[in-house]
Amino acid sequence: MSESLEKLQNRILSDARLKAEETIKEAQAKAQQILEDARRRAEKESEEIVAKAKVEAESVRRSILSSKVRVNRLRILDEKNRIVQDIIHTVEDQLSSLARTDQFENTAQRFVAEAVKAVESDQPIVRIGFKDATKKNLDGMSRVLPKGGKLVIDEKPIDEFGGVIATDPEGRVVFNNTFKSRLERLDNQLLTLIASTVFSG
């Protein structure tokens, strides 16, 4: 009787493991699809901004050479900057609720892995904090660390929107891998691209 009960328990455990593995695979596939869709949308928006900037740049080049041309170019650049900022604010709103989405764990693990790689230390200290993230869904981040690494979980989002900051044990090397720092780098790239398109030639 005891042996039958043990077989039953083993079968139930085996079925549960299989179901858990299937659920994890489905979640990973869904997260990958969401990231791909977001990447395609971002590329499309970027192409539309560049296309519009080229059209307006051509209009500026054909206008009469005068002091008004410079003023118009500055206005165009200001408008482009406003468009980019609007896009970035929209992204920020979406990022603030990332911890409640299926792709959160994968994204957070990627941020940790990137930060650890950047500081090039066997004993990195990694601070992590996201809005609405629980200790439970952040504890799994420690498996991305090397054996000597240390994970520090902040109750509040780091750097306003959340993310990861890694340092070496002495604090000499610091890598900021927060959403805010990544968006600032993206913002600068877009502004540079728009300015070079509008003012080329």
XYZ file of C-alpha atoms in Angstrom:
201
model
C 0.000 0.000 0.000
C 2.849 2.354 0.970
C 4.700 1.524 -2.259
C 1.610 2.358 -4.364
C 1.231 5.662 -2.559
C 4.874 6.469 -3.230
C 4.452 5.647 -6.943
C 1.384 7.871 -7.079
C 3.290 10.716 -5.406
C 6.198 10.297 -7.814
C 3.859 10.360 -10.810
C 2.118 13.509 -9.530
C 5.505 15.188 -8.972
C 6.685 14.152 -12.429
C 3.505 15.514 -14.060
C 3.852 18.771 -12.110
C 7.456 19.176 -13.238
C 6.504 18.596 -16.888
C 3.689 21.120 -16.636
C 6.005 23.651 -14.962
C 8.585 23.200 -17.738
C 5.913 23.694 -20.411
C 4.643 26.828 -18.632
C 8.181 28.233 -18.412
C 8.785 27.554 -22.133
C 5.494 29.213 -23.082
C 6.310 32.245 -20.888
C 9.785 32.554 -22.416
C 8.357 32.349 -25.948
C 5.740 34.976 -25.111
C 8.376 37.269 -23.570
C 10.568 36.912 -26.662
C 7.609 37.758 -28.913
C 6.794 40.849 -26.817
C 10.406 42.031 -27.000
C 10.502 41.443 -30.773
C 7.262 43.382 -31.239
C 8.614 46.250 -29.123
C 11.848 46.288 -31.139
C 9.928 46.410 -34.427
C 7.711 49.243 -33.150
C 10.766 51.199 -31.982
C 12.473 50.717 -35.363
C 9.331 51.816 -37.208
C 8.962 54.950 -35.040
C 12.641 55.771 -35.545
C 12.330 55.370 -39.332
C 9.248 57.614 -39.373
C 11.073 60.308 -37.362
C 14.096 60.160 -39.692
C 11.883 60.210 -42.824
C 9.968 63.235 -41.544
C 13.213 64.946 -40.566
C 14.638 64.438 -44.096
C 11.512 65.929 -45.706
C 11.670 68.962 -43.440
C 15.430 69.291 -43.971
C 14.903 69.382 -47.750
C 12.304 72.110 -47.279
C 14.773 74.125 -45.189
C 17.563 73.747 -47.791
C 15.276 75.111 -50.552
C 14.167 78.146 -48.569
C 15.664 81.598 -49.054
C 19.103 82.088 -47.466
C 18.529 84.599 -44.720
C 18.531 84.925 -40.974
C 15.040 83.390 -41.005
C 16.529 80.126 -42.280
C 18.605 79.761 -39.118
C 15.563 80.477 -36.967
C 13.530 77.899 -38.901
C 16.258 75.291 -38.509
C 16.318 75.868 -34.777
C 12.538 75.559 -34.653
C 12.680 72.294 -36.586
C 15.346 70.936 -34.268
C 13.265 72.001 -31.270
C 10.193 70.234 -32.721
C 12.229 67.089 -33.358
C 13.493 67.207 -29.805
C 9.890 67.537 -28.573
C 8.844 64.492 -30.638
C 11.720 62.430 -29.269
C 10.898 63.529 -25.708
C 7.224 62.573 -26.226
C 8.285 59.100 -27.367
C 10.664 58.749 -24.431
C 7.946 59.804 -21.945
C 5.613 57.190 -23.441
C 8.313 54.544 -23.036
C 8.941 55.679 -19.447
C 5.253 55.208 -18.614
C 5.382 51.667 -19.996
C 8.632 50.847 -18.201
C 7.212 51.937 -14.844
C 4.828 48.956 -14.959
C 7.348 46.385 -16.286
C 7.495 44.473 -12.981
C 3.843 43.469 -13.474
C 4.520 41.901 -16.900
C 5.607 38.422 -18.000
C 8.912 39.590 -19.454
C 10.085 41.228 -16.223
C 12.246 38.384 -14.915
C 14.060 37.864 -18.236
C 14.635 41.606 -18.651
C 15.915 42.022 -15.082
C 18.256 39.034 -15.452
C 19.624 40.495 -18.696
C 20.243 43.848 -16.967
C 22.106 42.071 -14.142
C 24.183 39.977 -16.571
C 25.124 43.065 -18.642
C 26.114 45.000 -15.522
C 28.208 42.126 -14.123
C 29.996 41.751 -17.463
C 30.685 45.499 -17.619
C 32.409 45.743 -14.210
C 34.636 42.722 -15.001
C 34.896 41.508 -11.403
C 34.600 38.046 -9.811
C 32.980 39.677 -6.790
C 30.584 42.286 -8.150
C 28.122 44.077 -5.901
C 24.821 44.456 -7.743
C 22.029 46.757 -6.560
C 18.628 46.073 -8.102
C 15.314 47.865 -7.660
C 12.158 48.175 -9.772
C 8.760 49.713 -9.107
C 6.218 47.103 -7.919
C 8.890 44.364 -7.908
C 8.685 41.959 -4.980
C 11.571 40.321 -3.145
C 10.270 37.018 -4.487
C 10.654 37.922 -8.161
C 14.051 39.581 -7.549
C 15.622 36.747 -5.516
C 16.115 34.730 -8.711
C 18.525 37.381 -10.008
C 21.304 36.011 -7.775
C 21.740 32.996 -10.064
C 23.058 35.340 -12.785
C 25.885 36.455 -10.455
C 29.278 34.748 -10.193
C 29.875 32.787 -6.959
C 31.554 35.708 -5.210
C 28.888 38.217 -6.257
C 26.494 40.002 -3.915
C 22.912 41.036 -4.722
C 21.429 44.026 -2.877
C 17.666 44.448 -3.350
C 16.309 48.005 -3.019
C 12.702 48.467 -1.950
C 12.308 51.460 -4.264
C 13.105 51.711 -7.983
C 16.711 52.723 -8.600
C 17.201 55.940 -10.548
C 13.470 56.747 -10.820
C 12.351 54.010 -13.275
C 14.267 51.048 -11.877
C 17.206 49.003 -12.998
C 20.586 47.718 -11.902
C 23.817 49.333 -10.735
C 26.913 47.140 -10.442
C 30.285 47.924 -8.880
C 33.487 46.089 -8.161
C 34.157 45.381 -4.429
C 36.234 48.585 -4.053
C 33.648 50.756 -5.815
C 36.179 51.974 -8.383
C 34.245 50.630 -11.372
C 30.542 51.503 -11.542
C 28.140 50.491 -14.298
C 24.707 52.122 -14.323
C 22.293 49.821 -16.140
C 19.049 51.509 -15.129
C 16.201 52.304 -17.506
C 16.914 56.012 -17.046
C 20.578 55.749 -18.067
C 19.682 53.568 -21.057
C 16.987 56.016 -22.167
C 19.386 58.945 -21.789
C 21.864 57.187 -24.065
C 19.067 56.499 -26.583
C 17.849 60.107 -26.297
C 21.307 61.455 -27.150
C 21.621 59.129 -30.155
C 18.241 60.168 -31.545
C 18.910 63.874 -31.031
C 22.267 63.516 -32.787
C 20.661 61.623 -35.671
C 17.900 64.220 -36.094
C 20.322 67.167 -35.905
C 22.705 65.612 -38.447
C 19.783 64.881 -40.823
C 18.255 68.371 -40.565
C 21.526 70.283 -40.815
C 23.371 68.115 -43.371
C 24.362 69.831 -46.629
